[in-house]
């Protein structure tokens, strides 16, 4: 694919996964840092899809290049779907990834279900105003303790029962083959290929 896409995220974990998946599909990407870009977008949407599009539009406008954004999060049944779109901010500003998953484990003490899913919305905005979107989901459960060293965010506590592993115990390829982001990206690339052929 001849066109270059800028990845509209500040999250290094996402950036790495998105770049690896897109490379597999021969989609050429540039990092925001390579363009000297630091666009801070207020995530005012109530859905993953809305927030992903807000980020893609803002970075497309700032760079003049088509921009691909990801909005994602962990939805826990016992927390009525939370932290959901607030996953990055769960527990407030003072917490890091480890603090957030520890808080999650504590808040599930005595819960009658540990079922959860990760959700991901991908949005792409083009300078001519065209837009593409795709969504993906991965079902699993919250482990009783963190396991594994890979990945980022809530990966050590997100267990995929069929694989008997947390996301953090998987290789990057294993995670992408079943993850919310991997699935959303695959659908997105299918739409992108059709769009670019026209
Ligand atoms: P950008 O908005 O700059 O892309 P962000 O981290 O703020 O980065 P989100 O608002 O989409 O992104 O928040 C998603 C949060 O959900 C992220 O910070 C992680 O805590 C969590 N998350 C999403 N995908 C994940 C994954 O594959 N593994 C672990 N945690 C994930």
XYZ file of N, CA, C and O and ligand atoms in Angstrom:
823
model
N 0.849 -1.204 0.000
C 0.000 0.000 0.000
C 0.874 1.240 0.000
O 1.786 1.352 0.828
N 0.638 2.136 -0.919
C 1.526 3.277 -1.101
C 1.354 4.336 -0.018
O 2.319 4.976 0.384
N 0.117 4.471 0.474
C -0.146 5.559 1.415
C 0.486 5.293 2.785
O 0.583 4.150 3.222
N 0.903 6.389 3.460
C 1.492 6.266 4.794
C 0.474 6.692 5.833
O -0.236 7.675 5.643
N 0.449 5.980 6.955
C -0.524 6.266 8.016
C 0.195 6.625 9.297
O 1.187 5.986 9.653
N -0.326 7.624 10.003
C 0.253 7.952 11.300
C -0.570 7.267 12.385
O -1.798 7.218 12.307
N 0.132 6.672 13.361
C -0.561 5.981 14.454
C -0.863 6.980 15.561
O 0.048 7.548 16.160
N -2.151 7.196 15.803
C -2.585 8.264 16.711
C -2.728 7.746 18.136
O -3.831 7.612 18.657
N -1.601 7.426 18.772
C -1.661 6.998 20.176
C -0.412 7.428 20.924
O 0.661 7.536 20.341
N -0.587 7.656 22.235
C 0.545 7.964 23.113
C 0.975 6.724 23.883
O 1.937 6.768 24.631
N 0.224 5.650 23.754
C 0.470 4.458 24.575
C 1.492 3.562 23.853
O 1.193 2.992 22.807
N 2.707 3.416 24.417
C 3.754 2.644 23.737
C 3.376 1.178 23.531
O 3.785 0.580 22.527
N 2.587 0.608 24.458
C 2.159 -0.793 24.315
C 1.274 -0.976 23.095
O 1.469 -1.876 22.278
N 0.312 -0.067 22.956
C -0.580 -0.108 21.787
C 0.199 0.130 20.501
O -0.012 -0.535 19.493
N 1.071 1.142 20.558
C 1.840 1.550 19.377
C 2.599 0.356 18.804
O 2.550 0.093 17.598
N 3.246 -0.387 19.700
C 4.048 -1.545 19.279
C 3.140 -2.599 18.640
O 3.444 -3.116 17.559
N 2.017 -2.894 19.303
C 1.121 -3.931 18.766
C 0.513 -3.502 17.438
O 0.435 -4.277 16.491
N 0.077 -2.241 17.354
C -0.544 -1.769 16.108
C 0.467 -1.817 14.962
O 0.162 -2.268 13.864
N 1.698 -1.359 15.243
C 2.727 -1.323 14.194
C 3.058 -2.741 13.729
O 3.183 -2.990 12.522
N 3.154 -3.690 14.679
C 3.482 -5.079 14.299
C 2.384 -5.687 13.437
O 2.654 -6.370 12.462
N 1.125 -5.429 13.801
C 0.009 -6.005 13.036
C -0.028 -5.379 11.642
O -0.147 -6.078 10.631
N 0.122 -4.058 11.577
C 0.019 -3.380 10.277
C 1.192 -3.757 9.358
O 1.014 -3.870 8.140
N 2.336 -4.014 9.960
C 3.515 -4.418 9.173
C 3.238 -5.744 8.464
O 3.578 -5.932 7.293
N 2.557 -6.640 9.210
C 2.205 -7.951 8.642
C 1.340 -7.777 7.388
O 1.395 -8.563 6.455
N 0.530 -6.729 7.373
C -0.351 -6.478 6.224
C 0.259 -5.468 5.246
O -0.434 -4.940 4.373
N 1.551 -5.168 5.430
C 2.277 -4.245 4.545
C 1.681 -2.848 4.502
O 1.682 -2.195 3.469
N 1.134 -2.409 5.629
C 0.642 -1.031 5.716
C 1.774 -0.193 6.314
O 2.282 -0.518 7.394
N 2.184 0.851 5.599
C 3.321 1.654 6.060
C 2.877 2.681 7.097
O 1.905 3.408 6.880
N 3.592 2.714 8.227
C 3.181 3.646 9.290
C 4.317 4.578 9.699
O 5.490 4.234 9.554
N 3.939 5.756 10.196
C 4.914 6.639 10.839
C 4.431 6.891 12.267
O 3.234 6.902 12.544
N 5.404 7.052 13.144
C 5.076 7.276 14.546
C 4.848 8.772 14.769
O 5.522 9.598 14.136
N 3.955 9.139 15.683
C 3.713 10.559 15.949
C 5.007 11.293 16.303
O 5.236 12.420 15.844
N 5.891 10.616 17.063
C 7.149 11.265 17.478
C 8.015 11.612 16.269
O 8.705 12.645 16.263
N 7.979 10.767 15.222
C 8.781 11.030 14.012
C 8.339 12.318 13.334
O 9.091 12.926 12.577
N 7.099 12.710 13.555
C 6.570 13.931 12.927
C 6.611 15.103 13.900
O 6.105 16.191 13.605
N 7.167 14.867 15.093
C 7.189 15.905 16.135
C 5.779 16.232 16.628
O 5.514 17.338 17.094
N 4.896 15.230 16.528
C 3.493 15.458 16.894
C 3.227 15.075 18.341
O 3.673 14.023 18.796
N 2.495 15.915 19.064
C 2.061 15.541 20.406
C 0.657 16.120 20.610
O 0.487 17.158 21.237
N -0.315 15.456 20.028
C -1.682 15.979 20.057
C -2.419 15.339 21.227
O -2.530 14.111 21.296
N -2.876 16.175 22.149
C -3.605 15.639 23.296
C -5.100 15.795 23.041
O -5.587 16.918 22.889
N -5.801 14.696 22.966
C -7.226 14.757 22.629
C -8.044 14.413 23.871
O -7.786 13.401 24.520
N -9.015 15.246 24.180
C -9.896 14.939 25.305
C -10.877 13.851 24.880
O -11.587 14.019 23.870
N -10.886 12.757 25.631
C -11.745 11.631 25.254
C -13.137 11.835 25.862
O -13.462 11.291 26.907
N -13.941 12.626 25.183
C -15.245 13.011 25.723
C -16.371 12.072 25.282
O -17.512 12.236 25.690
N -16.045 11.098 24.447
C -17.070 10.176 23.954
C -17.512 9.207 25.041
O -16.826 9.027 26.051
N -18.673 8.569 24.806
C -19.149 7.591 25.780
C -18.934 6.171 25.270
O -19.235 5.203 25.964
N -18.435 6.048 24.035
C -18.165 4.714 23.487
C -16.728 4.662 22.982
O -16.108 5.703 22.707
N -16.211 3.432 22.844
C -14.866 3.255 22.296
C -14.800 3.833 20.878
O -13.839 4.492 20.507
N -15.849 3.592 20.102
C -15.859 4.043 18.704
C -15.794 5.574 18.620
O -15.045 6.128 17.798
N -16.561 6.247 19.477
C -16.550 7.729 19.446
C -15.163 8.266 19.804
O -14.641 9.163 19.141
N -14.569 7.707 20.864
C -13.256 8.199 21.296
C -12.169 7.906 20.261
O -11.287 8.732 20.026
N -12.243 6.732 19.636
C -11.245 6.402 18.613
C -11.331 7.416 17.473
O -10.307 7.914 16.977
N -12.566 7.763 17.077
C -12.722 8.702 15.961
C -12.250 10.104 16.342
O -11.633 10.805 15.517
N -12.501 10.520 17.587
C -12.015 11.845 18.033
C -10.487 11.918 17.885
O -9.936 12.918 17.406
N -9.801 10.839 18.293
C -8.334 10.826 18.231
C -7.850 10.791 16.782
O -6.915 11.504 16.410
N -8.481 9.964 15.961
C -8.050 9.852 14.552
C -8.233 11.188 13.827
O -7.329 11.644 13.112
N -9.372 11.833 14.043
C -9.635 13.118 13.363
C -8.620 14.173 13.787
O -8.114 14.937 12.946
N -8.337 14.249 15.090
C -7.430 15.291 15.597
C -6.020 15.105 15.034
O -5.377 16.080 14.616
N -5.548 13.862 15.000
C -4.177 13.626 14.524
C -4.096 13.771 13.005
O -3.101 14.258 12.463
N -5.157 13.409 12.313
C -5.202 13.622 10.859
C -5.136 15.118 10.561
O -4.358 15.556 9.704
N -5.910 15.910 11.311
C -5.923 17.368 11.086
C -4.549 17.972 11.384
O -4.071 18.842 10.661
N -3.892 17.475 12.426
C -2.595 18.053 12.824
C -1.460 17.634 11.898
O -0.486 18.374 11.727
N -1.560 16.447 11.300
C -0.437 15.919 10.508
C -0.645 16.045 9.006
O 0.314 15.992 8.233
N -1.906 16.155 8.592
C -2.193 16.155 7.149
C -2.071 14.766 6.541
O -2.102 14.599 5.322
N -1.928 13.752 7.394
C -1.817 12.365 6.910
C -3.017 11.563 7.417
O -3.605 11.900 8.454
N -3.360 10.473 6.725
C -4.391 9.610 7.287
C -3.921 9.082 8.643
O -2.759 8.720 8.790
N -4.810 9.074 9.633
C -4.423 8.693 10.988
C -5.270 7.536 11.482
O -6.484 7.499 11.273
N -4.595 6.592 12.141
C -5.285 5.419 12.695
C -5.212 5.499 14.215
O -4.120 5.609 14.784
N -6.382 5.459 14.866
C -6.425 5.518 16.332
C -7.098 4.271 16.888
O -7.884 3.618 16.196
N -6.766 3.981 18.134
C -7.345 2.840 18.853
C -7.932 3.359 20.144
O -7.267 4.101 20.867
N -9.161 3.025 20.447
C -9.673 3.252 21.791
C -10.123 1.893 22.307
O -10.824 1.160 21.610
N -9.672 1.569 23.501
C -9.896 0.217 23.984
C -10.047 0.220 25.494
O -9.777 1.230 26.150
N -10.446 -0.915 26.043
C -10.554 -1.002 27.491
C -11.067 -2.345 27.930
O -11.452 -3.193 27.117
N -11.040 -2.512 29.231
C -11.427 -3.767 29.862
C -12.809 -3.597 30.497
O -13.014 -2.663 31.283
N -13.738 -4.485 30.138
C -15.106 -4.398 30.644
C -15.366 -5.607 31.544
O -15.302 -6.748 31.078
N -15.607 -5.351 32.807
C -15.716 -6.419 33.805
C -17.175 -6.571 34.231
O -17.799 -5.594 34.684
N -17.708 -7.786 34.088
C -19.137 -8.011 34.368
C -19.517 -7.573 35.787
O -20.532 -6.895 35.984
N -18.689 -7.955 36.775
C -19.029 -7.654 38.174
C -18.965 -6.154 38.465
O -19.453 -5.701 39.502
N -18.366 -5.378 37.553
C -18.303 -3.915 37.714
C -19.237 -3.235 36.713
O -18.989 -2.103 36.284
N -20.273 -3.966 36.323
C -21.249 -3.435 35.349
C -20.586 -2.916 34.085
O -20.981 -1.877 33.549
N -19.579 -3.621 33.602
C -18.920 -3.217 32.354
C -17.750 -2.271 32.567
O -17.056 -1.913 31.617
N -17.516 -1.836 33.798
C -16.384 -0.941 34.067
C -15.081 -1.704 34.147
O -15.119 -2.935 34.227
N -13.934 -1.047 34.114
C -13.789 0.383 33.887
C -14.079 0.831 32.455
O -14.229 2.007 32.211
N -14.184 -0.090 31.478
C -14.639 0.272 30.134
C -13.860 1.418 29.517
O -12.623 1.387 29.491
N -14.579 2.444 29.065
C -13.887 3.568 28.401
C -12.984 4.343 29.378
O -12.164 5.149 28.948
N -13.134 4.061 30.667
C -12.282 4.752 31.658
C -11.086 3.902 32.093
O -10.439 4.211 33.093
N -10.775 2.823 31.344
C -9.717 1.890 31.765
C -8.379 2.574 32.016
O -7.661 2.220 32.950
N -8.025 3.547 31.177
C -6.711 4.201 31.326
C -6.683 5.096 32.562
O -5.616 5.377 33.104
N -7.876 5.517 33.021
C -7.951 6.478 34.135
C -8.477 5.829 35.415
O -8.715 6.506 36.408
N -8.671 4.514 35.402
C -9.256 3.785 36.534
C -8.435 4.046 37.804
O -7.222 3.881 37.798
N -9.075 4.486 38.871
C -8.386 4.743 40.140
C -7.760 6.130 40.229
O -7.161 6.464 41.247
N -7.858 6.903 39.165
C -7.325 8.272 39.200
C -5.918 8.384 38.650
O -5.280 7.385 38.324
N -5.460 9.619 38.560
C -4.191 9.961 37.880
C -2.955 9.327 38.518
O -1.987 9.034 37.840
N -2.991 9.140 39.857
C -1.785 8.704 40.578
C -1.366 7.265 40.307
O -0.258 6.876 40.650
N -2.221 6.458 39.676
C -1.907 5.031 39.521
C -1.186 4.738 38.218
O -1.450 5.354 37.195
N -0.275 3.757 38.261
C 0.334 3.236 37.029
C -0.378 1.916 36.680
O -1.345 1.530 37.342
N 0.117 1.218 35.635
C -0.544 -0.019 35.198
C -0.688 -1.020 36.349
O -1.752 -1.630 36.533
N 0.388 -1.168 37.147
C 0.360 -2.147 38.245
C -0.664 -1.720 39.310
O -1.459 -2.530 39.794
N -0.672 -0.434 39.626
C -1.638 0.090 40.599
C -3.065 -0.130 40.134
O -3.949 -0.483 40.936
N -3.294 0.027 38.827
C -4.660 -0.140 38.299
C -5.102 -1.605 38.361
O -6.220 -1.903 38.757
N -4.197 -2.537 37.984
C -4.695 -3.917 38.034
C -4.807 -4.422 39.482
O -5.638 -5.263 39.773
N -3.967 -3.883 40.381
C -4.122 -4.263 41.798
C -5.458 -3.772 42.332
O -6.162 -4.468 43.057
N -5.817 -2.548 41.968
C -7.111 -2.000 42.389
C -8.255 -2.871 41.861
O -9.225 -3.156 42.559
N -8.097 -3.307 40.606
C -9.128 -4.164 39.998
C -9.243 -5.476 40.776
O -10.354 -5.920 41.103
N -8.107 -6.104 41.093
C -8.136 -7.367 41.845
C -8.814 -7.149 43.198
O -9.659 -7.949 43.608
N -8.487 -6.051 43.865
C -9.116 -5.770 45.169
C -10.610 -5.562 45.029
O -11.396 -6.021 45.858
N -11.009 -4.878 43.966
C -12.432 -4.565 43.841
C -13.245 -5.809 43.469
O -14.466 -5.781 43.540
N -12.556 -6.897 43.080
C -13.292 -8.129 42.753
C -13.296 -9.129 43.913
O -13.792 -10.249 43.750
N -12.772 -8.720 45.068
C -12.793 -9.598 46.245
C -14.246 -9.983 46.534
O -15.096 -9.105 46.704
N -14.525 -11.255 46.551
C -15.881 -11.709 46.877
C -16.862 -11.625 45.713
O -18.042 -11.927 45.884
N -16.406 -11.232 44.536
C -17.318 -11.137 43.379
C -17.808 -12.528 42.984
O -17.056 -13.503 43.101
N -19.034 -12.609 42.499
C -19.580 -13.926 42.152
C -19.241 -14.313 40.712
O -19.436 -15.444 40.306
N -18.777 -13.369 39.932
C -18.292 -13.699 38.585
C -17.018 -12.915 38.311
O -16.888 -11.768 38.753
N -16.093 -13.544 37.582
C -14.860 -12.853 37.189
C -14.829 -12.672 35.666
O -13.802 -12.335 35.086
N -15.974 -12.884 35.017
C -16.044 -12.751 33.554
C -15.740 -11.312 33.126
O -16.125 -10.353 33.813
N -15.038 -11.186 32.012
C -14.666 -9.856 31.515
C -14.375 -9.950 30.026
O -14.180 -11.058 29.502
N -14.370 -8.821 29.350
C -13.871 -8.824 27.974
C -13.109 -7.541 27.707
O -13.361 -6.514 28.344
N -12.170 -7.642 26.783
C -11.490 -6.466 26.261
C -12.213 -6.037 24.989
O -12.606 -6.890 24.183
N -12.365 -4.730 24.805
C -12.985 -4.206 23.583
C -12.041 -3.210 22.944
O -11.290 -2.511 23.638
N -12.069 -3.183 21.614
C -11.205 -2.242 20.883
C -11.954 -1.673 19.684
O -12.599 -2.417 18.939
N -11.885 -0.365 19.536
C -12.404 0.280 18.322
C -11.226 0.923 17.606
O -10.409 1.610 18.227
N -11.140 0.654 16.316
C -10.124 1.293 15.473
C -10.850 2.308 14.595
O -11.912 1.997 14.034
N -10.286 3.504 14.501
C -10.854 4.511 13.594
C -9.729 5.058 12.738
O -8.600 5.226 13.206
N -10.061 5.319 11.482
C -9.076 5.907 10.570
C -9.722 7.114 9.897
O -10.833 7.012 9.363
N -9.031 8.250 9.971
C -9.537 9.470 9.325
C -8.567 9.884 8.222
O -7.348 9.923 8.445
N -9.107 10.172 7.039
C -8.307 10.601 5.888
C -8.439 12.114 5.707
O -9.502 12.693 6.012
N -7.397 12.771 5.174
C -7.453 14.218 4.985
C -8.637 14.672 4.113
O -9.129 15.781 4.261
N -9.126 13.804 3.213
C -10.273 14.201 2.365
C -11.617 14.039 3.081
O -12.667 14.246 2.480
N -11.585 13.638 4.369
C -12.832 13.504 5.137
C -13.373 12.089 5.205
O -14.301 11.811 5.970
N -12.792 11.189 4.412
C -13.257 9.798 4.482
C -12.876 9.187 5.835
O -11.856 9.568 6.430
N -13.686 8.237 6.293
C -13.421 7.599 7.587
C -13.712 6.101 7.509
O -14.639 5.690 6.808
N -12.907 5.326 8.204
C -13.143 3.880 8.301
C -13.133 3.484 9.777
O -12.385 4.079 10.566
N -13.932 2.472 10.122
C -13.957 2.018 11.523
C -14.034 0.489 11.579
O -14.491 -0.145 10.618
N -13.604 -0.060 12.691
C -13.733 -1.506 12.915
C -13.669 -1.765 14.420
O -13.064 -0.980 15.155
N -14.310 -2.854 14.854
C -14.278 -3.166 16.288
C -13.921 -4.634 16.522
O -14.156 -5.479 15.655
N -13.349 -4.908 17.677
C -13.001 -6.286 18.025
C -13.170 -6.496 19.513
O -13.174 -5.538 20.294
N -13.297 -7.765 19.893
C -13.551 -8.094 21.303
C -12.876 -9.419 21.635
O -12.742 -10.279 20.770
N -12.436 -9.542 22.873
C -11.872 -10.822 23.333
C -12.455 -11.136 24.711
O -12.328 -10.327 25.634
N -13.104 -12.301 24.829
C -13.721 -12.690 26.100
C -12.746 -13.455 26.977
O -11.918 -14.213 26.475
N -12.858 -13.259 28.271
C -11.981 -13.962 29.198
C -12.450 -13.772 30.620
O -13.645 -13.582 30.866
N -11.486 -13.806 31.543
C -11.822 -13.680 32.967
C -10.677 -12.984 33.685
O -9.533 -13.008 33.219
N -11.000 -12.368 34.811
C -9.957 -11.725 35.606
C -9.326 -12.781 36.528
O -10.033 -13.447 37.293
N -8.015 -12.942 36.417
C -7.284 -13.925 37.228
C -7.323 -13.497 38.695
O -7.677 -12.359 39.014
N -6.918 -14.423 39.588
C -6.886 -14.075 41.016
C -5.585 -13.379 41.398
O -5.497 -12.731 42.440
N -4.561 -13.522 40.550
C -3.271 -12.866 40.814
C -2.601 -12.600 39.463
O -2.891 -13.311 38.491
N -1.729 -11.600 39.373
C -1.068 -11.328 38.089
C -0.143 -12.467 37.678
O 0.511 -13.060 38.529
N -0.114 -12.744 36.368
C 0.782 -13.794 35.845
C 1.353 -13.322 34.516
O 0.606 -12.860 33.647
N 2.673 -13.465 34.349
C 3.333 -13.150 33.082
C 3.968 -11.773 33.089
O 3.624 -10.904 33.896
N 4.899 -11.608 32.150
C 5.706 -10.382 32.090
C 5.487 -9.588 30.804
O 5.988 -8.483 30.665
N 4.789 -10.173 29.823
C 4.663 -9.504 28.516
C 3.546 -8.472 28.486
O 2.855 -8.253 29.485
N 3.401 -7.849 27.335
C 2.275 -6.947 27.101
C 2.334 -5.673 27.917
O 3.404 -5.179 28.275
N 1.169 -5.147 28.253
C 1.072 -3.878 28.976
C -0.288 -3.821 29.685
O -1.108 -4.739 29.543
N -0.503 -2.747 30.409
C -1.815 -2.489 31.012
C -2.290 -3.638 31.901
O -1.579 -4.109 32.786
N -3.505 -4.092 31.629
C -4.141 -5.129 32.444
C -3.764 -6.553 31.990
O -4.339 -7.522 32.474
N -2.822 -6.687 31.065
C -2.491 -8.017 30.513
C -2.193 -9.085 31.567
O -2.640 -10.232 31.421
N -1.453 -8.780 32.650
C -1.132 -9.840 33.613
C -2.353 -10.422 34.332
O -2.274 -11.518 34.874
N -3.465 -9.717 34.342
C -4.637 -10.236 35.074
C -5.770 -10.654 34.139
O -6.842 -11.031 34.604
N -5.547 -10.604 32.819
C -6.613 -10.999 31.878
C -6.319 -12.402 31.354
O -5.388 -12.624 30.578
N -7.159 -13.321 31.805
C -6.966 -14.734 31.508
C -7.851 -15.150 30.336
O -9.049 -14.837 30.321
N -7.239 -15.853 29.377
C -8.029 -16.386 28.259
C -8.159 -17.889 28.505
O -7.181 -18.633 28.330
N -9.322 -18.357 28.973
C -9.441 -19.738 29.433
C -9.009 -20.778 28.395
O -8.316 -21.732 28.737
N -9.384 -20.609 27.105
C -9.006 -21.617 26.097
C -7.496 -21.775 25.980
O -6.990 -22.820 25.619
N -6.763 -20.688 26.226
C -5.295 -20.745 26.083
C -4.624 -21.080 27.431
O -3.425 -21.288 27.480
N -5.414 -21.047 28.516
C -4.873 -21.263 29.869
C -3.709 -20.323 30.164
O -2.715 -20.696 30.785
N -3.799 -19.106 29.642
C -2.740 -18.114 29.829
C -3.360 -16.739 29.977
O -4.437 -16.479 29.416
N -2.645 -15.864 30.675
C -3.041 -14.454 30.632
C -2.436 -13.858 29.350
O -1.517 -14.442 28.760
N -2.933 -12.680 28.957
C -2.338 -11.992 27.804
C -0.832 -11.784 28.034
O -0.046 -11.836 27.091
N -0.430 -11.543 29.293
C 0.981 -11.261 29.578
C 1.851 -12.506 29.481
O 3.076 -12.402 29.434
N 1.232 -13.690 29.436
C 2.001 -14.934 29.284
C 2.094 -15.366 27.827
O 2.702 -16.381 27.522
N 1.484 -14.606 26.930
C 1.485 -14.968 25.503
C 2.604 -14.237 24.766
O 3.037 -13.172 25.199
N 3.024 -14.804 23.630
C 3.919 -14.056 22.747
C 3.081 -12.966 22.079
O 1.837 -13.027 22.092
N 3.757 -12.003 21.468
C 3.038 -10.922 20.782
C 2.122 -11.500 19.699
O 0.982 -11.056 19.519
N 2.610 -12.537 19.001
C 1.829 -13.139 17.907
C 0.601 -13.851 18.465
O -0.491 -13.739 17.914
N 0.792 -14.598 19.558
C -0.355 -15.296 20.176
C -1.410 -14.293 20.613
O -2.599 -14.458 20.355
N -0.957 -13.233 21.295
C -1.924 -12.238 21.783
C -2.684 -11.622 20.604
O -3.907 -11.558 20.621
N -1.948 -11.205 19.575
C -2.612 -10.530 18.444
C -3.573 -11.448 17.704
O -4.525 -10.978 17.083
N -3.317 -12.768 17.743
C -4.174 -13.679 16.986
C -5.576 -13.795 17.608
O -6.516 -14.204 16.923
N -5.713 -13.437 18.885
C -7.035 -13.562 19.525
C -7.493 -12.282 20.219
O -8.617 -12.213 20.699
N -6.631 -11.286 20.285
C -6.960 -10.115 21.103
C -8.005 -9.221 20.433
O -8.223 -9.277 19.220
N -8.616 -8.391 21.252
C -9.549 -7.369 20.790
C -8.891 -6.495 19.705
O -9.480 -6.220 18.673
N -7.633 -6.121 19.953
C -6.937 -5.238 18.997
C -6.608 -5.988 17.710
O -6.775 -5.461 16.608
N -6.135 -7.234 17.854
C -5.804 -8.043 16.676
C -7.028 -8.232 15.800
O -6.968 -8.102 14.572
N -8.159 -8.529 16.451
C -9.393 -8.773 15.684
C -9.901 -7.496 15.025
O -10.328 -7.506 13.863
N -9.860 -6.390 15.759
C -10.324 -5.117 15.185
C -9.420 -4.704 14.019
O -9.895 -4.259 12.968
N -8.125 -4.885 14.188
C -7.157 -4.507 13.152
C -7.349 -5.338 11.886
O -7.217 -4.834 10.778
N -7.634 -6.627 12.081
C -7.814 -7.489 10.924
C -9.015 -7.014 10.096
O -8.945 -6.910 8.874
N -10.119 -6.695 10.802
C -11.314 -6.189 10.096
C -11.008 -4.850 9.446
O -11.450 -4.566 8.337
N -10.253 -4.015 10.174
C -9.913 -2.697 9.633
C -9.101 -2.839 8.343
O -9.380 -2.165 7.345
N -8.098 -3.713 8.359
C -7.243 -3.856 7.175
C -8.057 -4.352 5.974
O -7.843 -3.901 4.840
N -9.024 -5.250 6.228
C -9.902 -5.712 5.136
C -10.624 -4.522 4.507
O -10.682 -4.384 3.285
N -11.171 -3.636 5.370
C -11.893 -2.460 4.852
C -10.938 -1.521 4.142
O -11.271 -0.927 3.116
N -9.736 -1.396 4.683
C -8.746 -0.482 4.097
C -8.346 -0.948 2.692
O -8.222 -0.147 1.766
N -8.165 -2.270 2.562
C -7.776 -2.806 1.259
C -8.859 -2.501 0.227
O -8.572 -2.067 -0.883
N -10.114 -2.684 0.602
C -11.228 -2.388 -0.312
C -11.253 -0.891 -0.621
O -11.414 -0.491 -1.779
N -11.071 -0.073 0.393
C -11.114 1.386 0.214
C -10.017 1.861 -0.739
O -10.260 2.700 -1.603
N -8.816 1.300 -0.593
C -7.688 1.799 -1.385
C -7.736 1.304 -2.829
O -7.103 1.882 -3.707
N -8.500 0.251 -3.088
C -8.603 -0.279 -4.440
C -9.493 0.577 -5.325
O -9.281 0.697 -6.512
N -10.452 1.269 -4.691
C -11.496 1.979 -5.458
C -10.922 2.999 -6.453
O -9.841 3.500 -6.254
P -4.145 6.665 23.650
O -5.494 7.284 23.961
O -3.065 7.671 23.473
O -4.214 5.685 22.515
P -4.542 5.362 26.217
O -3.728 4.376 27.026
O -5.044 6.584 26.957
O -3.678 5.788 24.938
P -7.245 4.380 25.921
O -7.891 5.635 26.355
O -7.837 3.640 24.754
O -5.729 4.601 25.545
O -7.171 3.432 27.189
C -7.061 2.078 27.036
C -6.589 1.454 28.329
O -7.145 0.137 28.412
C -5.061 1.283 28.327
O -4.410 2.361 28.930
C -4.893 -0.016 29.103
O -4.895 0.255 30.477
C -6.161 -0.787 28.750
N -5.907 -1.682 27.601
C -6.343 -1.537 26.312
N -5.887 -2.543 25.544
C -5.160 -3.321 26.351
C -4.422 -4.502 26.147
O -4.302 -5.059 24.941
N -3.796 -5.037 27.198
C -3.883 -4.487 28.412
N -4.526 -3.366 28.712
C -5.173 -2.779 27.675
